[in-house]
Amino acid sequence: MLARFERLIAFFGRVLAPVRKGLDPLLEKMLGKLPEAEEPALNFARDGEAAILNQEPLRARVLIRALGWVILIFLVWAALARVDEVTRGNGKVIPSR
């Protein structure tokens, strides 16, 4: 069962990789780039940027990025989904007491 699940995840990873490559620049523009853990600082400007990024909570940035992906997936689903039936009706709410 676990091997089947891992193969399914690998399949979706291969299928969605081109989509991710196309959307990553947009998300980085909206949410900012996640800090690199092992990036050496080459000058004072980078040291200052690194200090600012180290003060920001990494989990919050990852959460915001994940929420961005979820919202994007829901928007794509809403754009592509088909509504089978729409009904309208008139009614009156009558309270029991």
PDB file of C-alpha atoms in Angstrom:
ATOM      1  CA  MET A   1       0.000   0.000   0.000  1.00  0.00           C
ATOM      2  CA  LEU A   2       2.803   2.410   0.934  1.00  0.00           C
ATOM      3  CA  ALA A   3       4.747   1.651  -2.257  1.00  0.00           C
ATOM      4  CA  ARG A   4       1.637   2.342  -4.326  1.00  0.00           C
ATOM      5  CA  PHE A   5       1.149   5.665  -2.555  1.00  0.00           C
ATOM      6  CA  GLU A   6       4.812   6.584  -3.151  1.00  0.00           C
ATOM      7  CA  ARG A   7       4.473   5.766  -6.860  1.00  0.00           C
ATOM      8  CA  LEU A   8       1.356   7.929  -7.032  1.00  0.00           C
ATOM      9  CA  ILE A   9       3.182  10.831  -5.401  1.00  0.00           C
ATOM     10  CA  ALA A  10       6.136  10.394  -7.783  1.00  0.00           C
ATOM     11  CA  PHE A  11       3.753  10.366 -10.756  1.00  0.00           C
ATOM     12  CA  PHE A  12       2.053  13.593  -9.697  1.00  0.00           C
ATOM     13  CA  GLY A  13       5.466  15.107  -8.995  1.00  0.00           C
ATOM     14  CA  ARG A  14       6.546  14.414 -12.577  1.00  0.00           C
ATOM     15  CA  VAL A  15       3.252  15.637 -14.048  1.00  0.00           C
ATOM     16  CA  LEU A  16       3.104  18.855 -12.017  1.00  0.00           C
ATOM     17  CA  ALA A  17       6.825  19.756 -12.265  1.00  0.00           C
ATOM     18  CA  PRO A  18       6.387  21.890 -15.437  1.00  0.00           C
ATOM     19  CA  VAL A  19       3.419  23.688 -13.860  1.00  0.00           C
ATOM     20  CA  ARG A  20       5.467  24.405 -10.746  1.00  0.00           C
ATOM     21  CA  LYS A  21       8.394  25.749 -12.798  1.00  0.00           C
ATOM     22  CA  GLY A  22       6.020  28.109 -14.578  1.00  0.00           C
ATOM     23  CA  LEU A  23       4.279  29.337 -11.427  1.00  0.00           C
ATOM     24  CA  ASP A  24       7.286  29.626  -9.096  1.00  0.00           C
ATOM     25  CA  PRO A  25       8.427  33.021 -10.477  1.00  0.00           C
ATOM     26  CA  LEU A  26       4.917  34.413 -10.009  1.00  0.00           C
ATOM     27  CA  LEU A  27       4.674  33.137  -6.441  1.00  0.00           C
ATOM     28  CA  GLU A  28       8.173  34.380  -5.622  1.00  0.00           C
ATOM     29  CA  LYS A  29       7.182  37.794  -6.954  1.00  0.00           C
ATOM     30  CA  MET A  30       4.025  37.814  -4.801  1.00  0.00           C
ATOM     31  CA  LEU A  31       5.402  36.203  -1.641  1.00  0.00           C
ATOM     32  CA  GLY A  32       9.137  36.805  -1.844  1.00  0.00           C
ATOM     33  CA  LYS A  33      11.907  34.257  -2.105  1.00  0.00           C
ATOM     34  CA  LEU A  34      12.475  31.780   0.680  1.00  0.00           C
ATOM     35  CA  PRO A  35      15.878  32.267   2.307  1.00  0.00           C
ATOM     36  CA  GLU A  36      18.642  29.851   1.398  1.00  0.00           C
ATOM     37  CA  ALA A  37      20.143  28.130   4.428  1.00  0.00           C
ATOM     38  CA  GLU A  38      23.724  27.801   3.177  1.00  0.00           C
ATOM     39  CA  GLU A  39      24.108  30.938   1.052  1.00  0.00           C
ATOM     40  CA  PRO A  40      27.387  32.660   1.908  1.00  0.00           C
ATOM     41  CA  ALA A  41      27.246  36.411   2.457  1.00  0.00           C
ATOM     42  CA  LEU A  42      29.518  38.180  -0.010  1.00  0.00           C
ATOM     43  CA  ASN A  43      29.069  41.804   1.019  1.00  0.00           C
ATOM     44  CA  PHE A  44      27.440  44.028   3.628  1.00  0.00           C
ATOM     45  CA  ALA A  45      24.214  44.444   1.670  1.00  0.00           C
ATOM     46  CA  ARG A  46      23.706  40.695   1.588  1.00  0.00           C
ATOM     47  CA  ASP A  47      24.563  40.489   5.283  1.00  0.00           C
ATOM     48  CA  GLY A  48      21.794  42.982   6.006  1.00  0.00           C
ATOM     49  CA  GLU A  49      19.314  41.114   3.814  1.00  0.00           C
ATOM     50  CA  ALA A  50      20.288  37.830   5.458  1.00  0.00           C
ATOM     51  CA  ALA A  51      19.764  39.326   8.902  1.00  0.00           C
ATOM     52  CA  ILE A  52      16.298  40.539   7.921  1.00  0.00           C
ATOM     53  CA  LEU A  53      15.350  37.172   6.443  1.00  0.00           C
ATOM     54  CA  ASN A  54      16.667  35.315   9.477  1.00  0.00           C
ATOM     55  CA  GLN A  55      14.421  37.403  11.727  1.00  0.00           C
ATOM     56  CA  GLU A  56      11.320  36.525   9.703  1.00  0.00           C
ATOM     57  CA  PRO A  57       9.670  33.249  10.696  1.00  0.00           C
ATOM     58  CA  LEU A  58      10.352  30.646   8.022  1.00  0.00           C
ATOM     59  CA  ARG A  59       7.302  28.573   8.916  1.00  0.00           C
ATOM     60  CA  ALA A  60       5.015  31.534   8.307  1.00  0.00           C
ATOM     61  CA  ARG A  61       6.518  32.115   4.866  1.00  0.00           C
ATOM     62  CA  VAL A  62       6.113  28.446   3.977  1.00  0.00           C
ATOM     63  CA  LEU A  63       2.523  28.515   5.241  1.00  0.00           C
ATOM     64  CA  ILE A  64       1.714  31.584   3.148  1.00  0.00           C
ATOM     65  CA  ARG A  65       3.301  29.984   0.083  1.00  0.00           C
ATOM     66  CA  ALA A  66       1.315  26.773   0.663  1.00  0.00           C
ATOM     67  CA  LEU A  67      -1.905  28.781   1.035  1.00  0.00           C
ATOM     68  CA  GLY A  68      -1.082  30.563  -2.214  1.00  0.00           C
ATOM     69  CA  TRP A  69      -0.772  27.204  -3.966  1.00  0.00           C
ATOM     70  CA  VAL A  70      -4.065  25.988  -2.479  1.00  0.00           C
ATOM     71  CA  ILE A  71      -5.891  29.143  -3.566  1.00  0.00           C
ATOM     72  CA  LEU A  72      -4.374  28.856  -7.035  1.00  0.00           C
ATOM     73  CA  ILE A  73      -5.478  25.223  -7.311  1.00  0.00           C
ATOM     74  CA  PHE A  74      -9.012  26.160  -6.229  1.00  0.00           C
ATOM     75  CA  LEU A  75      -9.137  28.981  -8.786  1.00  0.00           C
ATOM     76  CA  VAL A  76      -8.013  26.637 -11.566  1.00  0.00           C
ATOM     77  CA  TRP A  77     -10.597  24.090 -10.433  1.00  0.00           C
ATOM     78  CA  ALA A  78     -13.335  26.747 -10.359  1.00  0.00           C
ATOM     79  CA  ALA A  79     -12.394  27.893 -13.859  1.00  0.00           C
ATOM     80  CA  LEU A  80     -12.421  24.373 -15.299  1.00  0.00           C
ATOM     81  CA  ALA A  81     -15.280  22.735 -13.359  1.00  0.00           C
ATOM     82  CA  ARG A  82     -18.636  22.381 -15.007  1.00  0.00           C
ATOM     83  CA  VAL A  83     -21.930  23.086 -13.212  1.00  0.00           C
ATOM     84  CA  ASP A  84     -24.462  20.406 -14.136  1.00  0.00           C
ATOM     85  CA  GLU A  85     -27.677  22.006 -12.942  1.00  0.00           C
ATOM     86  CA  VAL A  86     -28.766  25.352 -11.561  1.00  0.00           C
ATOM     87  CA  THR A  87     -32.148  25.759  -9.883  1.00  0.00           C
ATOM     88  CA  ARG A  88     -33.889  28.792  -8.492  1.00  0.00           C
ATOM     89  CA  GLY A  89     -36.929  28.991  -6.344  1.00  0.00           C
ATOM     90  CA  ASN A  90     -39.030  31.432  -4.384  1.00  0.00           C
ATOM     91  CA  GLY A  91     -39.805  30.708  -0.790  1.00  0.00           C
ATOM     92  CA  LYS A  92     -40.827  32.186   2.518  1.00  0.00           C
ATOM     93  CA  VAL A  93     -39.260  31.495   5.898  1.00  0.00           C
ATOM     94  CA  ILE A  94     -41.862  30.918   8.609  1.00  0.00           C
ATOM     95  CA  PRO A  95     -40.489  30.642  12.165  1.00  0.00           C
ATOM     96  CA  SER A  96     -41.943  27.888  14.340  1.00  0.00           C
ATOM     97  CA  ARG A  97     -42.377  30.156  17.369  1.00  0.00           C
TER      98      ARG A  97
END
